[in-house]
Short mmCIF file of C-alpha atoms in Angstrom, two decimals:
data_model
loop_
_atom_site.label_atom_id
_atom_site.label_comp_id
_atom_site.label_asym_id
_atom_site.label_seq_id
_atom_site.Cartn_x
_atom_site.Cartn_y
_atom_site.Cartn_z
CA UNK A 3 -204.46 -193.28 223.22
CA UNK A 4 -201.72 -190.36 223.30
CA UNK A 5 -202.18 -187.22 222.37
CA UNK A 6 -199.81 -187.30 219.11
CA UNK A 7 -201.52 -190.62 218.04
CA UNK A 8 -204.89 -188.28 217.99
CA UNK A 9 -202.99 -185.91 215.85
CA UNK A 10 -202.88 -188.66 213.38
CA UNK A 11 -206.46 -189.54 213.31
CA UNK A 12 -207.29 -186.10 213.32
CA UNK A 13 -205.43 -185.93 209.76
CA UNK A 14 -207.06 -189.29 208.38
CA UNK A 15 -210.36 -187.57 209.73
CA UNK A 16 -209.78 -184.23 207.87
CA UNK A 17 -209.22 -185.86 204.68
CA UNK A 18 -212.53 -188.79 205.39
CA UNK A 19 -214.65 -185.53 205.94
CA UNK A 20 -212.98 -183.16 203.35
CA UNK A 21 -214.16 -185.73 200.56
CA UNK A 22 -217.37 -187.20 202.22
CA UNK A 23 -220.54 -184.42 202.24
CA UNK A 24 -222.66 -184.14 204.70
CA UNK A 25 -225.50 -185.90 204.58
CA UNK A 26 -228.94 -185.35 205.85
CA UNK A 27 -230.21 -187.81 208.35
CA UNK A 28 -233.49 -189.49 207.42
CA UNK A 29 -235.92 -189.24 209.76
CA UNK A 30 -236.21 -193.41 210.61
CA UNK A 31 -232.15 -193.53 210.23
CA UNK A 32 -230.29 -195.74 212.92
CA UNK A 33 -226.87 -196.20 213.96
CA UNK A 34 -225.12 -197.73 216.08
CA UNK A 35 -222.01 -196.53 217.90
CA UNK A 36 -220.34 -199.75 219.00
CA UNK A 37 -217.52 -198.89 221.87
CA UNK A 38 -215.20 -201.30 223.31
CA UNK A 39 -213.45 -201.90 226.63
CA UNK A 40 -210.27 -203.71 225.45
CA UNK A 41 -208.78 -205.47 228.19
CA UNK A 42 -211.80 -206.49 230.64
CA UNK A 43 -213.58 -204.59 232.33
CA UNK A 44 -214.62 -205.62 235.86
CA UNK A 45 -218.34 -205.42 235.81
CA UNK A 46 -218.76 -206.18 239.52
CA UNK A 47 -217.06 -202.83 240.04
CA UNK A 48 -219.23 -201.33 237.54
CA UNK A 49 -222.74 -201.67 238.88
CA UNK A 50 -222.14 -202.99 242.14
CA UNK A 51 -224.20 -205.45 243.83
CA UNK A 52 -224.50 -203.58 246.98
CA UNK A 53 -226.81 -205.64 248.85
CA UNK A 54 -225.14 -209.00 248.66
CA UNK A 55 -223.17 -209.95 251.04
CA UNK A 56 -221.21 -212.03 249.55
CA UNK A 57 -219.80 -209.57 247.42
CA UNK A 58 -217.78 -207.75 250.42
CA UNK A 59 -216.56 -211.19 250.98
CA UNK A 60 -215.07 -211.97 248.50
CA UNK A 61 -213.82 -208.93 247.22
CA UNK A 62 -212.37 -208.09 251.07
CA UNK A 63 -211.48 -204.47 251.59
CA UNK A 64 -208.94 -204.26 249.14
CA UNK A 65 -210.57 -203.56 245.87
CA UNK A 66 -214.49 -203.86 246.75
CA UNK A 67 -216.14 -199.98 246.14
CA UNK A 68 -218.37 -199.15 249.47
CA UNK A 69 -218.74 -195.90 247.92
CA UNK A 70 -221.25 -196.74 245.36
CA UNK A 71 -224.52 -194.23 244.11
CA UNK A 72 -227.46 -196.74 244.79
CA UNK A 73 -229.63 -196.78 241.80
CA UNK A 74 -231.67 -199.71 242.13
CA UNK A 75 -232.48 -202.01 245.47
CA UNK A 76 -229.53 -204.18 243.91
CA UNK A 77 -227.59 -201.96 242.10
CA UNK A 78 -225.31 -198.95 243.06
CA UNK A 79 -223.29 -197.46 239.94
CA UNK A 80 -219.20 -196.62 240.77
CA UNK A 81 -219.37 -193.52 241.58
CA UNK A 82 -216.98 -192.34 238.41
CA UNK A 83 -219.95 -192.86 236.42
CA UNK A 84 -221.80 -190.57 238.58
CA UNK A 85 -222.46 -188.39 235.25
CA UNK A 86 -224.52 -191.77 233.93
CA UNK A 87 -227.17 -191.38 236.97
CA UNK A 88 -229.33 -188.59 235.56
CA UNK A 89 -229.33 -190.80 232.31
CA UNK A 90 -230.60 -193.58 234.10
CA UNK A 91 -233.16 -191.65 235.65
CA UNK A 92 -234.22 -190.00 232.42
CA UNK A 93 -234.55 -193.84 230.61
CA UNK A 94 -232.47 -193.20 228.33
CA UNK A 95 -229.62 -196.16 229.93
CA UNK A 96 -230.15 -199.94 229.97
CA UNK A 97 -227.60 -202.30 231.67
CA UNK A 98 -227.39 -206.23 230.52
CA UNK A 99 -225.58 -208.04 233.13
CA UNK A 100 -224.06 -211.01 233.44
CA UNK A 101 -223.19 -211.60 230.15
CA UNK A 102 -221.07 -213.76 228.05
CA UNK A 103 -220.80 -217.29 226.45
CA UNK A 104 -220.81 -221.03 226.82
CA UNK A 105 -216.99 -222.93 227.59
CA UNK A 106 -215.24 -219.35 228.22
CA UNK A 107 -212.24 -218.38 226.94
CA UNK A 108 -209.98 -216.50 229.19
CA UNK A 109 -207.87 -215.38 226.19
CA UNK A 110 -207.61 -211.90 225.68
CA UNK A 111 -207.48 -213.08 221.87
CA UNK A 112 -209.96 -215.67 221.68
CA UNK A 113 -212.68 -214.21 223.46
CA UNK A 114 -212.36 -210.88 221.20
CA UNK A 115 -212.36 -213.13 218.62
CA UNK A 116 -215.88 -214.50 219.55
CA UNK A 117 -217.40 -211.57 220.60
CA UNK A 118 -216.51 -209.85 217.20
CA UNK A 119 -217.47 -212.92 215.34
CA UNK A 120 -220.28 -213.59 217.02
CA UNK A 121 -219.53 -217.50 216.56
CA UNK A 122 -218.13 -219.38 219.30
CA UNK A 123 -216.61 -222.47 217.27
CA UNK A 124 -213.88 -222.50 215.19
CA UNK A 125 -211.82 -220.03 213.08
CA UNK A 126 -214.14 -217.71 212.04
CA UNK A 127 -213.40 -215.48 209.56
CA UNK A 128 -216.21 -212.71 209.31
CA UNK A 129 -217.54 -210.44 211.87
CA UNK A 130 -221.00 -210.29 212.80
CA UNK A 131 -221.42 -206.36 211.79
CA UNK A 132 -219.55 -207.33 208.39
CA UNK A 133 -222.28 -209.59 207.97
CA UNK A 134 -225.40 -207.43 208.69
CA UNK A 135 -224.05 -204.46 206.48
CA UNK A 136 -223.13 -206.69 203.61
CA UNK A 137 -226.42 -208.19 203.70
CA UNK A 138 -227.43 -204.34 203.43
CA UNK A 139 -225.11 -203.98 200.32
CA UNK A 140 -222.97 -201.53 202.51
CA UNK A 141 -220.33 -199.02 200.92
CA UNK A 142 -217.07 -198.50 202.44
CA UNK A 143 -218.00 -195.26 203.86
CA UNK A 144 -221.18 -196.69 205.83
CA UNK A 145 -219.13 -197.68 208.94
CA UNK A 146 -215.87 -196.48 210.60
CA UNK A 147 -213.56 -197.32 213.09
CA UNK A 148 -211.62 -195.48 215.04
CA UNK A 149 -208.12 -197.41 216.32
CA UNK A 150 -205.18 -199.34 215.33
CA UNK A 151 -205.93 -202.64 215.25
CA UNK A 152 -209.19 -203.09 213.17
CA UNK A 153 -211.65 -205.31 214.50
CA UNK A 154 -212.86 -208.68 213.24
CA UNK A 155 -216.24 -207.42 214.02
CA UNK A 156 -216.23 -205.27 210.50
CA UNK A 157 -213.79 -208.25 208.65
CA UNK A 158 -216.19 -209.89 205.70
CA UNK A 159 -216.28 -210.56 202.11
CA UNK A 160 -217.56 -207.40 201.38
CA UNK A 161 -215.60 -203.50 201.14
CA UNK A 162 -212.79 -202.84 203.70
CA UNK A 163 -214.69 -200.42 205.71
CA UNK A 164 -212.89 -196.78 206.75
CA UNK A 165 -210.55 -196.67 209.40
CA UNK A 166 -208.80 -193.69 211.14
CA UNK A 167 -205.62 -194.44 212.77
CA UNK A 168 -202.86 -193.06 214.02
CA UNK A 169 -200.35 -194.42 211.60
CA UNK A 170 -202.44 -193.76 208.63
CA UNK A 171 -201.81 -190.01 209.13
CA UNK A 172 -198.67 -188.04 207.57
CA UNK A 173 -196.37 -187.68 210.70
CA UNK A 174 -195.01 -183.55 210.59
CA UNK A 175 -193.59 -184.05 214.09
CA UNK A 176 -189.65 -184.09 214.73
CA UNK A 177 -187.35 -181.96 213.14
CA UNK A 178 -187.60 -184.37 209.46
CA UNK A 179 -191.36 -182.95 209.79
CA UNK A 180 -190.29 -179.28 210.63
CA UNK A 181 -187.88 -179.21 207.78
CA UNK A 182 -190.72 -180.66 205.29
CA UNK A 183 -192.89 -178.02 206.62
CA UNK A 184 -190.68 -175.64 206.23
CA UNK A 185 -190.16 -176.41 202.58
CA UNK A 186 -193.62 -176.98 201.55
CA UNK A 187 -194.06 -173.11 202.62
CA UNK A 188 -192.25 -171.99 199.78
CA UNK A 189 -193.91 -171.96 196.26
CA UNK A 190 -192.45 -174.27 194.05
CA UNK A 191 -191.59 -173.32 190.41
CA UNK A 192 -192.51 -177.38 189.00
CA UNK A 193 -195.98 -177.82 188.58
CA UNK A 194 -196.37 -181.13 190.05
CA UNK A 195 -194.24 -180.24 193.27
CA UNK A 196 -196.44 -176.91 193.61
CA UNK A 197 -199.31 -179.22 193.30
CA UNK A 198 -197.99 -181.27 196.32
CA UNK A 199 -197.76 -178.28 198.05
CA UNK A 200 -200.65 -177.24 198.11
CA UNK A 201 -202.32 -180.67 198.86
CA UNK A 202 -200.46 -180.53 201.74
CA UNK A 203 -200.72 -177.16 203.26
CA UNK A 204 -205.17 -177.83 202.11
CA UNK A 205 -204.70 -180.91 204.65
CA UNK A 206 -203.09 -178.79 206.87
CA UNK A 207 -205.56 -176.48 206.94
CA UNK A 208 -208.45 -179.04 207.17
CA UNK A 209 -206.88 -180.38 209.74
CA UNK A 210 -206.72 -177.50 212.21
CA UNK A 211 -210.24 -176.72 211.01
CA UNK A 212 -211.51 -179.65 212.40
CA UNK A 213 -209.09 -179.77 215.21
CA UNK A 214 -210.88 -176.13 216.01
CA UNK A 215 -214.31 -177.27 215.67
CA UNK A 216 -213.63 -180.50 218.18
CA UNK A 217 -212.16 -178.14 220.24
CA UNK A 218 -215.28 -175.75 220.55
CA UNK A 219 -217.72 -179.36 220.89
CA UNK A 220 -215.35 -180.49 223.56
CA UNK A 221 -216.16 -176.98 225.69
CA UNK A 222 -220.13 -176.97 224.05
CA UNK A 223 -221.06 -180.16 225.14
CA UNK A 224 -218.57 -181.13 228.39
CA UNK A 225 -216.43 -183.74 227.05
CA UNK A 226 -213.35 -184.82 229.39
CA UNK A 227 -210.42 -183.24 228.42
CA UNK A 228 -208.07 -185.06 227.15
CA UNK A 229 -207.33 -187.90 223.68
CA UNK A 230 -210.68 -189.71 224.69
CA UNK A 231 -212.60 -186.71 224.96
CA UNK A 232 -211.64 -185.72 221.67
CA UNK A 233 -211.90 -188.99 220.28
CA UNK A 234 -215.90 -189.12 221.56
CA UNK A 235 -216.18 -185.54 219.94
CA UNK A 236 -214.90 -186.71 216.51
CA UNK A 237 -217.82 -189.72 216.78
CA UNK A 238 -220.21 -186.66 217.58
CA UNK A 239 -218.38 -184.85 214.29
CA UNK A 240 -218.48 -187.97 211.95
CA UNK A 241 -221.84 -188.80 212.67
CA UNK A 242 -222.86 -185.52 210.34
CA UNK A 243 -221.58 -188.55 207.40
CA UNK A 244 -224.45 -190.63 208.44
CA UNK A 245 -222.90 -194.02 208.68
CA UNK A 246 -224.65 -197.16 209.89
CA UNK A 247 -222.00 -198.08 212.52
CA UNK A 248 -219.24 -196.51 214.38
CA UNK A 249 -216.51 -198.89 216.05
CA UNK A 250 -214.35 -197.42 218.57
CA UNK A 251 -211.67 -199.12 220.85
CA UNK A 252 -210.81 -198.07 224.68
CA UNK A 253 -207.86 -199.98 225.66
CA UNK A 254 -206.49 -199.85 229.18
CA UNK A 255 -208.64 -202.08 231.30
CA UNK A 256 -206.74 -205.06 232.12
CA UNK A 257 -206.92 -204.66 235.32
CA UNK A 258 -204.19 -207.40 237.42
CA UNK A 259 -202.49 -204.50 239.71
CA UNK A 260 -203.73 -201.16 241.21
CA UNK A 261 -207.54 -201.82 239.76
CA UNK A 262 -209.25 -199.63 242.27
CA UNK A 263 -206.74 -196.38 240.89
CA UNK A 264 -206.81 -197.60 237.03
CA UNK A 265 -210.26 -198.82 236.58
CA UNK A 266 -211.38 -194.97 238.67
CA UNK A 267 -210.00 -192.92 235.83
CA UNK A 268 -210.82 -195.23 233.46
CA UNK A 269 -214.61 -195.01 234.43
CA UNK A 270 -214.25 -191.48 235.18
CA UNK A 271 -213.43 -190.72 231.01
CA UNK A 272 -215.95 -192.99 229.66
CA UNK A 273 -219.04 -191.51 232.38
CA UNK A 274 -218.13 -188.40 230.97
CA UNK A 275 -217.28 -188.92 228.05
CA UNK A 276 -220.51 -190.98 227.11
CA UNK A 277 -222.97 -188.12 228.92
CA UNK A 278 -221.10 -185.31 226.75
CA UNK A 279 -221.86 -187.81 223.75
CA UNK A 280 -225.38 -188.02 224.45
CA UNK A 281 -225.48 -184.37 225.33
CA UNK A 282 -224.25 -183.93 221.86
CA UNK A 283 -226.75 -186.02 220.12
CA UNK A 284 -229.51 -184.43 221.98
CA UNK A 285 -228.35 -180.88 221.04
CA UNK A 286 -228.05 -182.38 216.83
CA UNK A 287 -231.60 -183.67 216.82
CA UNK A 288 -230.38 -187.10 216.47
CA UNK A 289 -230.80 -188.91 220.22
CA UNK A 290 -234.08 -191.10 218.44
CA UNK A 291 -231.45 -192.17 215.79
CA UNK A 292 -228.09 -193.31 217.27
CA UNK A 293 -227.78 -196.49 219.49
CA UNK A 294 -224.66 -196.67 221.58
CA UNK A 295 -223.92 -199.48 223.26
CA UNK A 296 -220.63 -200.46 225.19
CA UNK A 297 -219.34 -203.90 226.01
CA UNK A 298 -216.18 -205.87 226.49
CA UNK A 299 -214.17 -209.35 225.71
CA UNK A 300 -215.10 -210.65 229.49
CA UNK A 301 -215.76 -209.60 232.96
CA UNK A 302 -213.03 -210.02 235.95
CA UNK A 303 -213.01 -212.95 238.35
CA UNK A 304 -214.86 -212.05 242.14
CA UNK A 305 -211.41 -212.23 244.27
CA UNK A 306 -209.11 -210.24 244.24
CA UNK A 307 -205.47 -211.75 242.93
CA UNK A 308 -202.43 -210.88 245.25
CA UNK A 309 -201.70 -207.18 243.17
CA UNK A 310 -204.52 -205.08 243.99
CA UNK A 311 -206.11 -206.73 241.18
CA UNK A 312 -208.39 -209.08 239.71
CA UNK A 313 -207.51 -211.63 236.94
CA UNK A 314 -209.47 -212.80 233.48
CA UNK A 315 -213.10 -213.86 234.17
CA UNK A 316 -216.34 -214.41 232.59
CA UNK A 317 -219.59 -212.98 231.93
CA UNK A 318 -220.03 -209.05 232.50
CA UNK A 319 -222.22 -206.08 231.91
CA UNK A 320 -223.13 -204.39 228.36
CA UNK A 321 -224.09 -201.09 228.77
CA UNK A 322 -226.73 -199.62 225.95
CA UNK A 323 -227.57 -195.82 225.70
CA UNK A 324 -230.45 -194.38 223.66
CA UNK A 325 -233.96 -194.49 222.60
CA UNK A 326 -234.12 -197.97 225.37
CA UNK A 327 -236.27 -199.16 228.04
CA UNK A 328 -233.99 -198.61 230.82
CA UNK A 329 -233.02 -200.23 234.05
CA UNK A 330 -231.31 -203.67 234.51
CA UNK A 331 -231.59 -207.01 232.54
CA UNK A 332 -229.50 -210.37 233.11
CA UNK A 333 -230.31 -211.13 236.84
CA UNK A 334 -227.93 -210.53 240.03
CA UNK A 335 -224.69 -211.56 240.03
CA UNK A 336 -224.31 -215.55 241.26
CA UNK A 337 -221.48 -214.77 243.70
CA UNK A 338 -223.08 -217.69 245.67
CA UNK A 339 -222.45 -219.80 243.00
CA UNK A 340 -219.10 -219.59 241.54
CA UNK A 341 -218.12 -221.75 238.59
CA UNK A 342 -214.41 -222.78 239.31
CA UNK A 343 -214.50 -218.88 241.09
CA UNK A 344 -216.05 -217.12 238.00
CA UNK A 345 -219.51 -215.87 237.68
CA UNK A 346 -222.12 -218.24 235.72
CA UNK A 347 -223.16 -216.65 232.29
CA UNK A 348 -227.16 -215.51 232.27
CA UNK A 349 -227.61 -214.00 229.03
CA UNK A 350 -225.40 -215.24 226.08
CA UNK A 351 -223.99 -212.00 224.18
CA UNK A 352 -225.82 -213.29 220.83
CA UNK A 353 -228.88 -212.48 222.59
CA UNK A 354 -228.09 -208.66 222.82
CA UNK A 355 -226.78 -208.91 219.46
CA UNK A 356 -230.29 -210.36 218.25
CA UNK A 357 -231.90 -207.59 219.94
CA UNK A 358 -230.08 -205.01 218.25
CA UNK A 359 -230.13 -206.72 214.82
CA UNK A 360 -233.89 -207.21 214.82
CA UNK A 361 -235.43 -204.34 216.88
CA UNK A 362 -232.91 -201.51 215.95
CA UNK A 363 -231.87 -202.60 212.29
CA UNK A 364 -235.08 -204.19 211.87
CA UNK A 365 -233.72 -207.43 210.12
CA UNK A 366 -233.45 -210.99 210.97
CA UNK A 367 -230.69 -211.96 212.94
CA UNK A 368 -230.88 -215.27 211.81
CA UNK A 369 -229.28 -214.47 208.28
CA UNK A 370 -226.49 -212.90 210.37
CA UNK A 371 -225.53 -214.84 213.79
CA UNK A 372 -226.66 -218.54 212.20
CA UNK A 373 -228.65 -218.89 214.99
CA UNK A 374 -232.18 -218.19 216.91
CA UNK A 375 -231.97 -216.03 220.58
CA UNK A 376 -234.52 -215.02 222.74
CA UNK A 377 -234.49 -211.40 223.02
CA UNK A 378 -233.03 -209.73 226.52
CA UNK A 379 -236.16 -206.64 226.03
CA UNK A 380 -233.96 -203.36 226.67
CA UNK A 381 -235.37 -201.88 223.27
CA UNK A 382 -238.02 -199.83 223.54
CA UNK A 383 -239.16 -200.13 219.44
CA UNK A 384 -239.34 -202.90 216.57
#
């Protein structure tokens, strides 16, 4: 995200907040802050399977990380998520691996589609969070998403839930913005225009207000500088509206050329970015009460393509962060065997869904994914 498209959710955030109170978090309250890796995310690179073998083979020297901060006897993290460790020590991180679904798609489209639905057939036309807060008679305001493209994930029958975007903001910049500015300084003698006025220049105001109190959480509580920084400070701020679920997008991560460069500061943001975050909750009383967990559409295939990259694969990691009984879930890595070169799924994503539905929410996932799934145990409470 650039900078001036966070200008633009900072305005659509102004007004949410302006108009929504704070509310006072119940003491058995959960949320859950959803993030997603658009693009895939190579999970091998992730948490590295240090030990095998046959992952140096068949990654070669090109893109495999040798480099890695051991954490288990079969795990080492990439060392951008360094700032993750002392999570994982205090645990406070789980890590599902090898994750995904039966017949893969490799579409970028398609397998967003089923993740966010939650149903692997078909067309589906409802996403499984739409579900579970409908079935919890849900307002608007109980989830939000932050991004452009909203996700199928909240799509149901039920209210359009809030989204802050970019291009839902008014857009000052340019000299057609300076001049409006400009203007709108100046009293105006009509009532309705004055009116305008000052609706505007109030905005303004609420605008830089908030824009000054991200500002002062980004230095408080060590987020990365930069649009995703501030973006993981305004979940911190919005969380003080108590919603159910948060959605927010990370694009970037399609990975075919220069992975071991992209996928370094790409890792690099989100380590720190998510240990600011928690930082944050800690510091608001509220690390019992929020859920985070972090996943995306697929994984990357083991070898390397011929661009310093790695092409559209299969199953991969979900990260969860909170009140969870950490360590690692899902098995090693089958590098030995390779279904037509992609890893074999060991825990179908419905699973961690289930898990989350039934031991976080605390209602039947059944109503919501149409289905029964054994439960991968990273939840430390039912």
């Amino acid at each position: 995200m650039k900078r001036r498209d966070f200008t633009g959710i900072l305005l659509s955030a102004a007004t949410f907040l302006a108009a929504q109170p704070q509310r006072t978090w119940a003491k058995d309250q959960r949320t859950l802050i959803l993030i997603e890796l658009a693009g895939g995310n190579d999970g091998l690179n992730t948490f590295i399977p240090y030990r095998d073998p046959n992952y140096l083979r068949l990654r070669g020297g090109s893109i495999a990380i040798q480099d890695g901060l051991p954490v288990s006897p079969t795990v080492a993290l990439h060392p951008a998520l360094k700032d993750l460790q002392p999570i994982l020590d205090s645990g406070r991180l789980a890590v599902v691996q090898n994750v995904g679904y039966p017949n893969p798609e490799l579409s970028h489209f398609r397998s967003k589609e089923v993740w966010q639905s939650a149903r692997p057939q078909g067309s589906p036309e409802s996403g499984w969070l739409a579900r579970y807060l409908e079935a919890q008679g849900a307002k608007a305001m109980d989830a939000v998403f932050l991004g452009e493209e909203y996700p199928l994930a909240l799509t149901g029958d039920g209210p359009r839930y809030l989204q802050l975007s970019p291009n839902l903001g008014l857009k000052s910049a340019g000299k057609l913005g300076q001049a409006i500015q400009a203007l709108y300084a100046v009293p105006q003698r009509q009532q309705m225009a004055e009116q305008v006025r000052r609706t505007l220049l109030e905005s303004n105001q609420a605008v830089q207000q908030l824009a000054r109190d991200l500002d002062r959480s980004v230095d408080q509580h060590n987020y990365p500088k930069g649009p995703l920084g501030q973006q993981l400070a305004l979940v911190g701020r919005l969380l003080k509206t108590s919603p159910q679920v948060i959605y927010l997008t990370i694009g970037g991560w399609d990975t075919h050329a220069n992975q071991t460069l992209v996928q370094q500061r790409l890792l690099t943001q989100v380590g720190q970015g998510l240990a600011a975050l928690h930082r944050d909750l800690t510091d608001h009383g509220l690390a019992q009460n929020v859920l985070i967990q972090v996943q995306s559409e697929f994984g990357r295939r083991p070898a390397p393509n011929g661009s310093g990259g790695t092409d559209h694969g299969t199953a991969g990691p979900v990260l969860l962060m909170g009140p969870v009984r950490a360590g690692f879930y899902g098995g090693e890595p089958a590098l030995d065997s390779l279904q037509n070169g992609n890893l074999p799924m060991q825990v179908d994503f419905r699973q961690v869904y289930a898990e989350v539905l039934n031991s976080w929410f605390q209602t039947q996932p059944k109503t919501v994914l149409k289905g029964t799934f054994e439960p991968v145990g990273f939840l430390g409470r039912g």
